[in-house]
PDB file of C-alpha atoms in Angstrom:
ATOM      1  CA  MET A 224     127.622  77.647  91.959  1.00 47.00           C
ATOM      2  CA  ASP A 225     129.786  75.443  89.754  1.00 48.00           C
ATOM      3  CA  ASN A 226     133.426  76.542  89.729  1.00 50.00           C
ATOM      4  CA  GLN A 227     133.771  75.030  86.251  1.00 57.00           C
ATOM      5  CA  SER A 228     131.122  77.300  84.730  1.00 68.00           C
ATOM      6  CA  ALA A 229     131.911  78.652  81.291  1.00 82.00           C
ATOM      7  CA  ILE A 230     133.777  81.959  81.006  1.00 81.00           C
ATOM      8  CA  PHE A 231     132.798  84.243  78.128  1.00 87.00           C
ATOM      9  CA  LYS A 232     134.649  87.283  76.832  1.00 83.00           C
ATOM     10  CA  ASP A 233     131.667  88.906  75.057  1.00 87.00           C
ATOM     11  CA  LEU A 234     127.978  88.594  74.254  1.00 88.00           C
ATOM     12  CA  THR A 235     128.618  86.686  71.031  1.00 87.00           C
ATOM     13  CA  GLU A 236     130.342  83.851  72.898  1.00 89.00           C
ATOM     14  CA  THR A 237     127.629  83.900  75.564  1.00 92.00           C
ATOM     15  CA  PHE A 238     124.697  83.720  73.139  1.00 90.00           C
ATOM     16  CA  GLN A 239     126.326  81.116  70.903  1.00 90.00           C
ATOM     17  CA  ALA A 240     127.010  78.827  73.885  1.00 93.00           C
ATOM     18  CA  MET A 241     123.285  78.934  74.684  1.00 93.00           C
ATOM     19  CA  ASN A 242     122.281  78.311  71.032  1.00 91.00           C
ATOM     20  CA  LEU A 243     120.774  81.785  70.795  1.00 90.00           C
ATOM     21  CA  PRO A 244     120.794  83.796  67.551  1.00 86.00           C
ATOM     22  CA  VAL A 245     123.378  86.558  67.264  1.00 80.00           C
ATOM     23  CA  SER A 246     122.456  87.930  63.835  1.00 76.00           C
ATOM     24  CA  HIS A 247     120.309  90.683  65.335  1.00 70.00           C
ATOM     25  CA  MET A 248     122.986  91.776  67.803  1.00 71.00           C
ATOM     26  CA  LEU A 249     124.858  95.040  67.271  1.00 72.00           C
ATOM     27  CA  HIS A 250     128.528  94.317  67.813  1.00 71.00           C
ATOM     28  CA  GLU A 251     131.058  97.118  67.448  1.00 60.00           C
ATOM     29  CA  GLY A 252     133.923  94.625  67.320  1.00 64.00           C
ATOM     30  CA  GLU A 253     136.135  96.298  69.891  1.00 72.00           C
ATOM     31  CA  GLY A 254     134.448  95.624  73.174  1.00 87.00           C
ATOM     32  CA  LEU A 255     130.907  97.012  72.864  1.00 91.00           C
ATOM     33  CA  SER A 256     127.735  95.059  72.049  1.00 91.00           C
ATOM     34  CA  MET A 257     124.030  95.862  72.183  1.00 91.00           C
ATOM     35  CA  SER A 258     120.823  93.914  71.793  1.00 90.00           C
ATOM     36  CA  ASN A 259     117.096  94.266  72.273  1.00 91.00           C
ATOM     37  CA  LEU A 260     116.310  90.935  73.870  1.00 92.00           C
ATOM     38  CA  LYS A 261     112.827  90.801  72.337  1.00 89.00           C
ATOM     39  CA  ASN A 262     114.614  89.577  69.199  1.00 82.00           C
ATOM     40  CA  LEU A 263     116.573  86.908  71.040  1.00 87.00           C
ATOM     41  CA  PHE A 264     114.236  84.296  72.516  1.00 87.00           C
ATOM     42  CA  THR A 265     111.848  82.326  70.338  1.00 81.00           C
ATOM     43  CA  THR A 266     110.677  80.077  73.168  1.00 89.00           C
ATOM     44  CA  LEU A 267     109.782  81.276  76.663  1.00 94.00           C
ATOM     45  CA  PRO A 268     110.422  80.719  79.468  1.00 96.00           C
ATOM     46  CA  PHE A 269     114.138  80.397  78.752  1.00 96.00           C
ATOM     47  CA  SER A 270     116.657  79.218  81.377  1.00 96.00           C
ATOM     48  CA  SER A 271     120.335  79.961  80.795  1.00 95.00           C
ATOM     49  CA  ILE A 272     123.377  77.919  81.693  1.00 94.00           C
ATOM     50  CA  VAL A 273     125.526  79.122  84.595  1.00 93.00           C
ATOM     51  CA  PHE A 274     128.368  81.264  83.250  1.00 92.00           C
ATOM     52  CA  ARG A 275     130.960  83.888  84.199  1.00 86.00           C
ATOM     53  CA  PRO A 276     131.124  86.900  81.859  1.00 89.00           C
ATOM     54  CA  ASN A 277     134.387  88.775  81.497  1.00 85.00           C
ATOM     55  CA  TYR A 278     132.552  91.978  80.631  1.00 90.00           C
ATOM     56  CA  PHE A 279     130.199  94.594  82.090  1.00 92.00           C
ATOM     57  CA  THR A 280     126.472  94.562  81.338  1.00 94.00           C
ATOM     58  CA  MET A 281     123.612  97.010  81.722  1.00 95.00           C
ATOM     59  CA  LEU A 282     120.008  95.839  81.470  1.00 95.00           C
ATOM     60  CA  PHE A 283     117.178  98.296  80.941  1.00 97.00           C
ATOM     61  CA  VAL A 284     113.916  96.366  81.319  1.00 97.00           C
ATOM     62  CA  LYS A 285     111.106  98.331  79.712  1.00 97.00           C
ATOM     63  CA  ASN A 286     108.559  95.535  79.579  1.00 96.00           C
ATOM     64  CA  ALA A 287     109.550  92.025  80.676  1.00 97.00           C
ATOM     65  CA  HIS A 288     109.788  89.654  83.623  1.00 97.00           C
ATOM     66  CA  ALA A 289     112.734  87.489  84.645  1.00 97.00           C
ATOM     67  CA  ASP A 290     114.768  86.084  87.510  1.00 97.00           C
ATOM     68  CA  TYR A 291     118.457  87.010  87.325  1.00 94.00           C
ATOM     69  CA  THR A 292     120.951  85.300  89.623  1.00 93.00           C
ATOM     70  CA  THR A 293     124.349  86.749  90.485  1.00 87.00           C
ATOM     71  CA  ASP A 294     126.485  84.356  92.513  1.00 80.00           C
ATOM     72  CA  ASP A 295     123.868  83.036  94.982  1.00 82.00           C
ATOM     73  CA  ILE A 296     121.472  85.993  95.020  1.00 88.00           C
ATOM     74  CA  THR A 297     118.397  86.031  92.770  1.00 94.00           C
ATOM     75  CA  PHE A 298     116.829  89.317  91.679  1.00 94.00           C
ATOM     76  CA  ARG A 299     113.469  89.904  90.062  1.00 95.00           C
ATOM     77  CA  MET A 300     113.444  91.816  86.767  1.00 96.00           C
ATOM     78  CA  GLU A 301     110.232  93.788  86.197  1.00 97.00           C
ATOM     79  CA  PRO A 302     109.146  96.711  84.004  1.00 97.00           C
ATOM     80  CA  GLY A 303     111.227  99.761  84.858  1.00 97.00           C
ATOM     81  CA  THR A 304     114.209  97.789  86.210  1.00 97.00           C
ATOM     82  CA  VAL A 305     117.772  98.982  85.650  1.00 96.00           C
ATOM     83  CA  PHE A 306     120.418  96.371  86.475  1.00 94.00           C
ATOM     84  CA  PHE A 307     124.194  96.841  86.300  1.00 89.00           C
ATOM     85  CA  THR A 308     126.660  93.937  86.592  1.00 89.00           C
ATOM     86  CA  ASN A 309     130.452  93.639  86.630  1.00 86.00           C
ATOM     87  CA  PRO A 310     132.870  90.934  85.400  1.00 86.00           C
ATOM     88  CA  GLY A 311     133.825  87.799  87.256  1.00 77.00           C
ATOM     89  CA  HIS A 312     130.636  86.736  89.027  1.00 79.00           C
ATOM     90  CA  PHE A 313     128.581  83.617  88.377  1.00 85.00           C
ATOM     91  CA  ARG A 314     125.433  84.408  86.381  1.00 90.00           C
ATOM     92  CA  SER A 315     122.272  82.693  85.265  1.00 94.00           C
ATOM     93  CA  PHE A 316     118.813  83.896  84.300  1.00 96.00           C
ATOM     94  CA  VAL A 317     115.281  82.815  83.471  1.00 97.00           C
ATOM     95  CA  TRP A 318     113.232  85.025  81.170  1.00 97.00           C
ATOM     96  CA  TYR A 319     109.456  84.502  81.384  1.00 97.00           C
ATOM     97  CA  ASP A 320     108.168  87.138  78.973  1.00 95.00           C
ATOM     98  CA  ILE A 321     109.864  89.879  76.977  1.00 95.00           C
ATOM     99  CA  GLN A 322     108.592  92.883  75.071  1.00 93.00           C
ATOM    100  CA  ASP A 323     111.469  95.361  75.300  1.00 94.00           C
ATOM    101  CA  VAL A 324     114.767  94.886  77.148  1.00 96.00           C
ATOM    102  CA  TYR A 325     117.852  96.859  76.138  1.00 96.00           C
ATOM    103  CA  LEU A 326     121.121  95.090  76.853  1.00 95.00           C
ATOM    104  CA  ILE A 327     124.478  96.883  76.617  1.00 95.00           C
ATOM    105  CA  ALA A 328     127.725  94.979  77.175  1.00 94.00           C
ATOM    106  CA  PHE A 329     131.233  96.422  77.164  1.00 93.00           C
ATOM    107  CA  ASN A 330     134.709  95.579  78.404  1.00 89.00           C
ATOM    108  CA  GLU A 331     137.419  97.480  80.225  1.00 86.00           C
ATOM    109  CA  SER A 332     139.373  98.101  77.035  1.00 85.00           C
ATOM    110  CA  PHE A 333     136.438  99.885  75.383  1.00 88.00           C
ATOM    111  CA  LEU A 334     135.963 102.089  78.444  1.00 89.00           C
ATOM    112  CA  LYS A 335     139.591 103.191  78.539  1.00 85.00           C
ATOM    113  CA  ARG A 336     139.874 103.734  74.779  1.00 85.00           C
ATOM    114  CA  ASN A 337     136.636 105.588  74.205  1.00 87.00           C
ATOM    115  CA  ILE A 338     135.880 107.334  77.511  1.00 88.00           C
ATOM    116  CA  HIS A 339     139.216 107.916  79.260  1.00 82.00           C
ATOM    117  CA  GLY A 340     142.028 106.035  80.939  1.00 78.00           C
ATOM    118  CA  ASP A 341     141.003 106.990  84.476  1.00 80.00           C
ATOM    119  CA  VAL A 342     137.410 105.863  84.058  1.00 87.00           C
ATOM    120  CA  PHE A 343     137.401 103.747  87.245  1.00 84.00           C
ATOM    121  CA  LYS A 344     138.270 106.794  89.331  1.00 82.00           C
ATOM    122  CA  GLU A 345     135.360 108.776  87.899  1.00 88.00           C
ATOM    123  CA  PHE A 346     132.976 105.817  88.104  1.00 89.00           C
ATOM    124  CA  PRO A 347     134.103 103.734  91.111  1.00 84.00           C
ATOM    125  CA  PHE A 348     130.871 101.710  91.007  1.00 85.00           C
ATOM    126  CA  LEU A 349     132.401  99.916  87.992  1.00 88.00           C
ATOM    127  CA  VAL A 350     134.240  97.781  90.549  1.00 84.00           C
ATOM    128  CA  SER A 351     131.262  97.376  92.891  1.00 82.00           C
ATOM    129  CA  GLU A 352     130.006  93.918  93.832  1.00 74.00           C
ATOM    130  CA  THR A 353     126.985  94.506  96.025  1.00 64.00           C
ATOM    131  CA  VAL A 354     124.792  95.621  93.131  1.00 73.00           C
ATOM    132  CA  ASN A 355     121.021  95.485  93.432  1.00 83.00           C
ATOM    133  CA  PRO A 356     118.643  96.243  90.564  1.00 91.00           C
ATOM    134  CA  ARG A 357     116.723  99.500  90.774  1.00 91.00           C
ATOM    135  CA  ASN A 358     113.127 100.084  89.761  1.00 94.00           C
ATOM    136  CA  LEU A 359     112.375 103.440  88.191  1.00 94.00           C
ATOM    137  CA  SER A 360     109.220 105.365  87.482  1.00 94.00           C
ATOM    138  CA  PRO A 361     108.176 105.423  83.797  1.00 94.00           C
ATOM    139  CA  GLU A 362     109.378 109.040  83.575  1.00 94.00           C
ATOM    140  CA  ASP A 363     112.836 108.261  84.991  1.00 94.00           C
ATOM    141  CA  PHE A 364     113.168 105.101  82.906  1.00 96.00           C
ATOM    142  CA  LEU A 365     112.428 107.113  79.759  1.00 96.00           C
ATOM    143  CA  VAL A 366     115.631 109.113  80.298  1.00 94.00           C
ATOM    144  CA  PHE A 367     117.738 105.943  80.072  1.00 96.00           C
ATOM    145  CA  GLU A 368     115.671 104.551  77.201  1.00 97.00           C
ATOM    146  CA  HIS A 369     116.247 107.672  75.147  1.00 97.00           C
ATOM    147  CA  THR A 370     120.025 107.336  75.404  1.00 96.00           C
ATOM    148  CA  CYS A 371     119.845 103.588  74.661  1.00 96.00           C
ATOM    149  CA  LEU A 372     117.890 104.272  71.489  1.00 96.00           C
ATOM    150  CA  GLU A 373     120.449 106.900  70.473  1.00 96.00           C
ATOM    151  CA  MET A 374     123.164 104.255  70.859  1.00 94.00           C
ATOM    152  CA  PHE A 375     121.207 101.803  68.689  1.00 93.00           C
ATOM    153  CA  LYS A 376     120.827 104.541  66.084  1.00 94.00           C
ATOM    154  CA  GLU A 377     124.564 105.285  66.064  1.00 92.00           C
ATOM    155  CA  PHE A 378     125.350 101.573  65.807  1.00 88.00           C
ATOM    156  CA  ASN A 379     123.363 101.482  62.583  1.00 87.00           C
ATOM    157  CA  GLY A 380     124.911 104.698  61.256  1.00 88.00           C
ATOM    158  CA  ASN A 381     128.093 105.279  59.288  1.00 89.00           C
ATOM    159  CA  SER A 382     129.613 108.255  61.072  1.00 91.00           C
ATOM    160  CA  MET A 383     133.388 108.519  60.890  1.00 90.00           C
ATOM    161  CA  TYR A 384     133.211 109.344  64.617  1.00 90.00           C
ATOM    162  CA  LYS A 385     131.078 106.313  65.471  1.00 89.00           C
ATOM    163  CA  LYS A 386     133.299 104.941  68.255  1.00 87.00           C
ATOM    164  CA  GLN A 387     133.691 108.343  69.883  1.00 89.00           C
ATOM    165  CA  ILE A 388     129.932 108.998  69.725  1.00 94.00           C
ATOM    166  CA  LEU A 389     129.135 105.581  71.212  1.00 93.00           C
ATOM    167  CA  GLY A 390     131.744 106.166  73.910  1.00 93.00           C
ATOM    168  CA  ASN A 391     130.192 109.520  74.804  1.00 95.00           C
ATOM    169  CA  LEU A 392     126.664 108.107  74.872  1.00 96.00           C
ATOM    170  CA  LEU A 393     127.847 105.313  77.143  1.00 96.00           C
ATOM    171  CA  MET A 394     129.473 107.918  79.372  1.00 95.00           C
ATOM    172  CA  ILE A 395     126.133 109.744  79.582  1.00 96.00           C
ATOM    173  CA  ILE A 396     124.478 106.525  80.783  1.00 96.00           C
ATOM    174  CA  LEU A 397     127.246 105.972  83.347  1.00 94.00           C
ATOM    175  CA  LEU A 398     126.843 109.539  84.600  1.00 94.00           C
ATOM    176  CA  LYS A 399     123.083 109.065  84.907  1.00 93.00           C
ATOM    177  CA  ILE A 400     123.581 105.798  86.802  1.00 91.00           C
ATOM    178  CA  LYS A 401     126.080 107.506  89.097  1.00 90.00           C
ATOM    179  CA  GLU A 402     123.690 110.391  89.696  1.00 89.00           C
ATOM    180  CA  ALA A 403     120.674 108.165  90.320  1.00 85.00           C
ATOM    181  CA  PHE A 404     122.182 105.281  92.287  1.00 84.00           C
ATOM    182  CA  TRP A 405     125.829 105.692  93.256  1.00 80.00           C
ATOM    183  CA  LYS A 406     126.437 109.254  94.480  1.00 75.00           C
ATOM    184  CA  ASP A 407     127.706 108.066  97.874  1.00 75.00           C
ATOM    185  CA  TYR A 408     129.384 104.792  96.869  1.00 74.00           C
ATOM    186  CA  ASN A 409     132.606 104.177  98.786  1.00 76.00           C
ATOM    187  CA  PRO A 410     134.713 101.372  97.263  1.00 76.00           C
ATOM    188  CA  ILE A 411     137.074 101.332 100.257  1.00 75.00           C
ATOM    189  CA  TYR A 412     134.134 100.551 102.565  1.00 77.00           C
ATOM    190  CA  GLU A 413     133.031  97.703 100.313  1.00 74.00           C
ATOM    191  CA  GLY A 414     136.619  96.473 100.102  1.00 72.00           C
ATOM    192  CA  ASN A 415     136.804  96.316 103.891  1.00 75.00           C
ATOM    193  CA  LYS A 416     133.358  94.865 104.468  1.00 69.00           C
ATOM    194  CA  SER A 417     131.825  92.901 101.640  1.00 66.00           C
ATOM    195  CA  SER A 418     134.060  92.530  98.600  1.00 81.00           C
ATOM    196  CA  GLN A 419     134.295  88.868  97.660  1.00 84.00           C
ATOM    197  CA  ILE A 420     137.045  89.613  95.125  1.00 88.00           C
ATOM    198  CA  VAL A 421     139.162  91.290  97.814  1.00 90.00           C
ATOM    199  CA  LYS A 422     138.443  88.491 100.297  1.00 88.00           C
ATOM    200  CA  ASN A 423     139.392  85.810  97.766  1.00 90.00           C
ATOM    201  CA  PHE A 424     142.591  87.649  96.834  1.00 93.00           C
ATOM    202  CA  LYS A 425     143.690  88.073 100.447  1.00 92.00           C
ATOM    203  CA  MET A 426     142.897  84.439 101.219  1.00 91.00           C
ATOM    204  CA  LEU A 427     144.923  83.201  98.251  1.00 95.00           C
ATOM    205  CA  LEU A 428     147.779  85.538  99.190  1.00 95.00           C
ATOM    206  CA  GLU A 429     147.855  84.195 102.760  1.00 92.00           C
ATOM    207  CA  ASN A 430     147.551  80.558 101.719  1.00 93.00           C
ATOM    208  CA  HIS A 431     150.241  80.843  99.077  1.00 96.00           C
ATOM    209  CA  PHE A 432     152.778  82.444 101.395  1.00 94.00           C
ATOM    210  CA  ARG A 433     151.988  79.860 104.044  1.00 92.00           C
ATOM    211  CA  ASP A 434     152.805  77.191 101.461  1.00 94.00           C
ATOM    212  CA  LEU A 435     156.054  78.988 100.595  1.00 94.00           C
ATOM    213  CA  VAL A 436     157.183  79.383 104.194  1.00 91.00           C
ATOM    214  CA  GLU A 437     156.298  75.798 105.077  1.00 90.00           C
ATOM    215  CA  GLY A 438     158.064  74.402 102.021  1.00 91.00           C
ATOM    216  CA  ARG A 439     155.037  73.050 100.149  1.00 93.00           C
ATOM    217  CA  THR A 440     155.871  75.114  97.053  1.00 93.00           C
ATOM    218  CA  ASP A 441     158.810  77.118  95.749  1.00 90.00           C
ATOM    219  CA  LEU A 442     156.948  79.011  93.015  1.00 93.00           C
ATOM    220  CA  GLN A 443     156.063  82.670  93.373  1.00 95.00           C
ATOM    221  CA  LEU A 444     152.639  83.741  92.109  1.00 96.00           C
ATOM    222  CA  ARG A 445     152.364  86.714  89.757  1.00 95.00           C
ATOM    223  CA  VAL A 446     149.500  89.165  89.372  1.00 95.00           C
ATOM    224  CA  THR A 447     148.213  87.154  86.415  1.00 95.00           C
ATOM    225  CA  ASP A 448     148.086  84.024  88.601  1.00 96.00           C
ATOM    226  CA  TYR A 449     145.964  85.771  91.233  1.00 96.00           C
ATOM    227  CA  ALA A 450     143.648  87.029  88.470  1.00 93.00           C
ATOM    228  CA  ALA A 451     143.342  83.589  86.872  1.00 90.00           C
ATOM    229  CA  HIS A 452     142.380  82.110  90.249  1.00 90.00           C
ATOM    230  CA  GLN A 453     139.189  84.242  90.141  1.00 88.00           C
ATOM    231  CA  ASN A 454     138.754  84.032  86.349  1.00 84.00           C
ATOM    232  CA  LEU A 455     139.342  87.761  86.035  1.00 86.00           C
ATOM    233  CA  ASN A 456     141.299  89.908  83.638  1.00 85.00           C
ATOM    234  CA  GLU A 457     144.635  90.915  85.204  1.00 91.00           C
ATOM    235  CA  ASN A 458     144.008  94.643  84.743  1.00 89.00           C
ATOM    236  CA  TYR A 459     140.515  94.395  86.187  1.00 90.00           C
ATOM    237  CA  LEU A 460     141.692  92.507  89.276  1.00 93.00           C
ATOM    238  CA  ASN A 461     144.360  95.129  89.865  1.00 92.00           C
ATOM    239  CA  THR A 462     141.803  97.920  89.426  1.00 90.00           C
ATOM    240  CA  VAL A 463     139.403  96.306  91.923  1.00 90.00           C
ATOM    241  CA  ILE A 464     142.102  95.652  94.526  1.00 92.00           C
ATOM    242  CA  LYS A 465     143.680  99.103  94.184  1.00 90.00           C
ATOM    243  CA  THR A 466     140.327 100.912  94.244  1.00 88.00           C
ATOM    244  CA  LYS A 467     138.971  99.003  97.219  1.00 88.00           C
ATOM    245  CA  THR A 468     142.115  98.702  99.349  1.00 88.00           C
ATOM    246  CA  GLY A 469     144.213 101.655  98.241  1.00 86.00           C
ATOM    247  CA  LYS A 470     147.081  99.333  97.221  1.00 90.00           C
ATOM    248  CA  ALA A 471     147.862  97.570  93.943  1.00 92.00           C
ATOM    249  CA  VAL A 472     148.190  93.779  93.784  1.00 95.00           C
ATOM    250  CA  LYS A 473     151.980  94.069  93.342  1.00 95.00           C
ATOM    251  CA  THR A 474     152.161  96.170  96.512  1.00 95.00           C
ATOM    252  CA  TRP A 475     150.228  93.557  98.484  1.00 95.00           C
ATOM    253  CA  ILE A 476     152.581  90.847  97.201  1.00 96.00           C
ATOM    254  CA  MET A 477     155.689  92.915  97.967  1.00 96.00           C
ATOM    255  CA  GLU A 478     154.583  93.781 101.499  1.00 94.00           C
ATOM    256  CA  LYS A 479     153.724  90.157 102.221  1.00 94.00           C
ATOM    257  CA  MET A 480     157.061  88.995 100.802  1.00 96.00           C
ATOM    258  CA  ILE A 481     159.023  91.450 102.979  1.00 94.00           C
ATOM    259  CA  CYS A 482     156.966  90.566 106.060  1.00 91.00           C
ATOM    260  CA  GLU A 483     157.606  86.850 105.635  1.00 93.00           C
ATOM    261  CA  ALA A 484     161.282  87.413 104.849  1.00 95.00           C
ATOM    262  CA  GLN A 485     161.752  89.481 108.004  1.00 93.00           C
ATOM    263  CA  SER A 486     159.972  86.848 110.065  1.00 90.00           C
ATOM    264  CA  LEU A 487     162.216  84.078 108.723  1.00 93.00           C
ATOM    265  CA  LEU A 488     165.321  86.201 109.322  1.00 94.00           C
ATOM    266  CA  LEU A 489     164.313  86.917 112.910  1.00 90.00           C
ATOM    267  CA  HIS A 490     162.725  83.678 114.046  1.00 89.00           C
ATOM    268  CA  THR A 491     164.580  80.890 112.254  1.00 92.00           C
ATOM    269  CA  THR A 492     168.169  79.752 111.904  1.00 93.00           C
ATOM    270  CA  LEU A 493     167.824  79.266 108.152  1.00 94.00           C
ATOM    271  CA  SER A 494     170.665  80.775 106.150  1.00 96.00           C
ATOM    272  CA  ILE A 495     169.909  83.716 103.865  1.00 96.00           C
ATOM    273  CA  LYS A 496     170.412  81.408 100.894  1.00 95.00           C
ATOM    274  CA  GLU A 497     167.889  78.936 102.317  1.00 96.00           C
ATOM    275  CA  ILE A 498     165.396  81.733 103.012  1.00 96.00           C
ATOM    276  CA  SER A 499     165.718  83.044  99.462  1.00 96.00           C
ATOM    277  CA  PHE A 500     164.968  79.600  98.021  1.00 95.00           C
ATOM    278  CA  ARG A 501     162.139  79.080 100.529  1.00 95.00           C
ATOM    279  CA  LEU A 502     160.476  82.276  99.267  1.00 96.00           C
ATOM    280  CA  GLY A 503     160.761  81.273  95.617  1.00 95.00           C
ATOM    281  CA  PHE A 504     163.862  83.217  94.544  1.00 96.00           C
ATOM    282  CA  ILE A 505     166.082  81.322  92.114  1.00 92.00           C
ATOM    283  CA  GLU A 506     169.223  83.129  93.306  1.00 93.00           C
ATOM    284  CA  SER A 507     169.991  84.494  96.759  1.00 94.00           C
ATOM    285  CA  ALA A 508     171.477  87.626  95.142  1.00 96.00           C
ATOM    286  CA  HIS A 509     168.070  88.368  93.637  1.00 96.00           C
ATOM    287  CA  PHE A 510     166.472  88.005  97.066  1.00 97.00           C
ATOM    288  CA  GLY A 511     169.098  90.327  98.585  1.00 96.00           C
ATOM    289  CA  ASN A 512     168.480  92.999  95.949  1.00 97.00           C
ATOM    290  CA  TYR A 513     164.712  92.686  96.364  1.00 96.00           C
ATOM    291  CA  PHE A 514     164.905  92.961 100.147  1.00 96.00           C
ATOM    292  CA  LYS A 515     167.221  95.976 100.030  1.00 96.00           C
ATOM    293  CA  LYS A 516     165.070  97.736  97.430  1.00 96.00           C
ATOM    294  CA  TYR A 517     162.083  97.795  99.769  1.00 95.00           C
ATOM    295  CA  THR A 518     163.764  98.030 103.189  1.00 94.00           C
ATOM    296  CA  ALA A 519     166.931 100.010 102.402  1.00 95.00           C
ATOM    297  CA  THR A 520     169.020  97.343 104.130  1.00 95.00           C
ATOM    298  CA  THR A 521     170.367  93.886 103.318  1.00 96.00           C
ATOM    299  CA  PRO A 522     168.946  90.668 104.795  1.00 96.00           C
ATOM    300  CA  LEU A 523     172.173  90.098 106.725  1.00 96.00           C
ATOM    301  CA  ALA A 524     172.235  93.625 108.136  1.00 95.00           C
ATOM    302  CA  PHE A 525     168.566  93.328 109.131  1.00 93.00           C
ATOM    303  CA  ARG A 526     169.205  90.028 110.935  1.00 94.00           C
ATOM    304  CA  GLN A 527     172.271  91.342 112.755  1.00 93.00           C
ATOM    305  CA  ALA A 528     170.575  94.581 113.777  1.00 91.00           C
ATOM    306  CA  ASN A 529     167.541  92.771 115.244  1.00 85.00           C
ATOM    307  CA  GLN A 530     169.099  89.748 116.910  1.00 75.00           C
TER     308      GLN A 530
END
């Protein structure tokens, strides 16, 4: 996939970039959008550009056929298919025929405002990466369709509690997805075995500290830099890493910083001032305070005690 593929924050940006009409789309304005794709394509088959959405999507294919590619894996969309995708992955699709396909898109902010702040703990599959579409019987699909239609109805209504109602209906769908597909999902297992986001983060962490130690850079990377490297929202990257590894991004960075500092103190003759600059600290006093905060000892005391 092309690393320069377009990144879109919502469905409106995505559809507009592909010259698709957005007038029919229901857009709540604060992170939730819906569409019945039968109103979207005037010419079929339709092949999309390759893009990276910065939002979650749920597809409920009542009557249609398509090929949907996530990263380098292509899935077949058929009647009765339910497909859930997360931010940050390369996407493309080809729709061949469409009668009814319900598309719901939402971002992390909408989830936390209108469901609850700890939504990723209740629904850990929101950070999953190895997602395959599921094909349901007509009876089981009808359960999801009913809730989708309720959401469309509320979108078109004028209730003073519209956002809360939409949030609760979305939570019902998430609960049904969890019950049907993700009862035994273990994000730690995926983080250890098959998470590309975790693998990319750890690789960048290792490569960056190697560059620091070997003097090829003197700039420390922040959480936002690690997120930007994978075209992810900073909060979402931190959620994925913490959920799948048990440690936040800042903790990974801190532990790596202390490990490298201890190694330089033990195995080189560099002065403490030189080590602090090598690791990207502007002042050696800042390095000393940082080291003591996490080890309860000073760099000098650590070196003397372990010589």
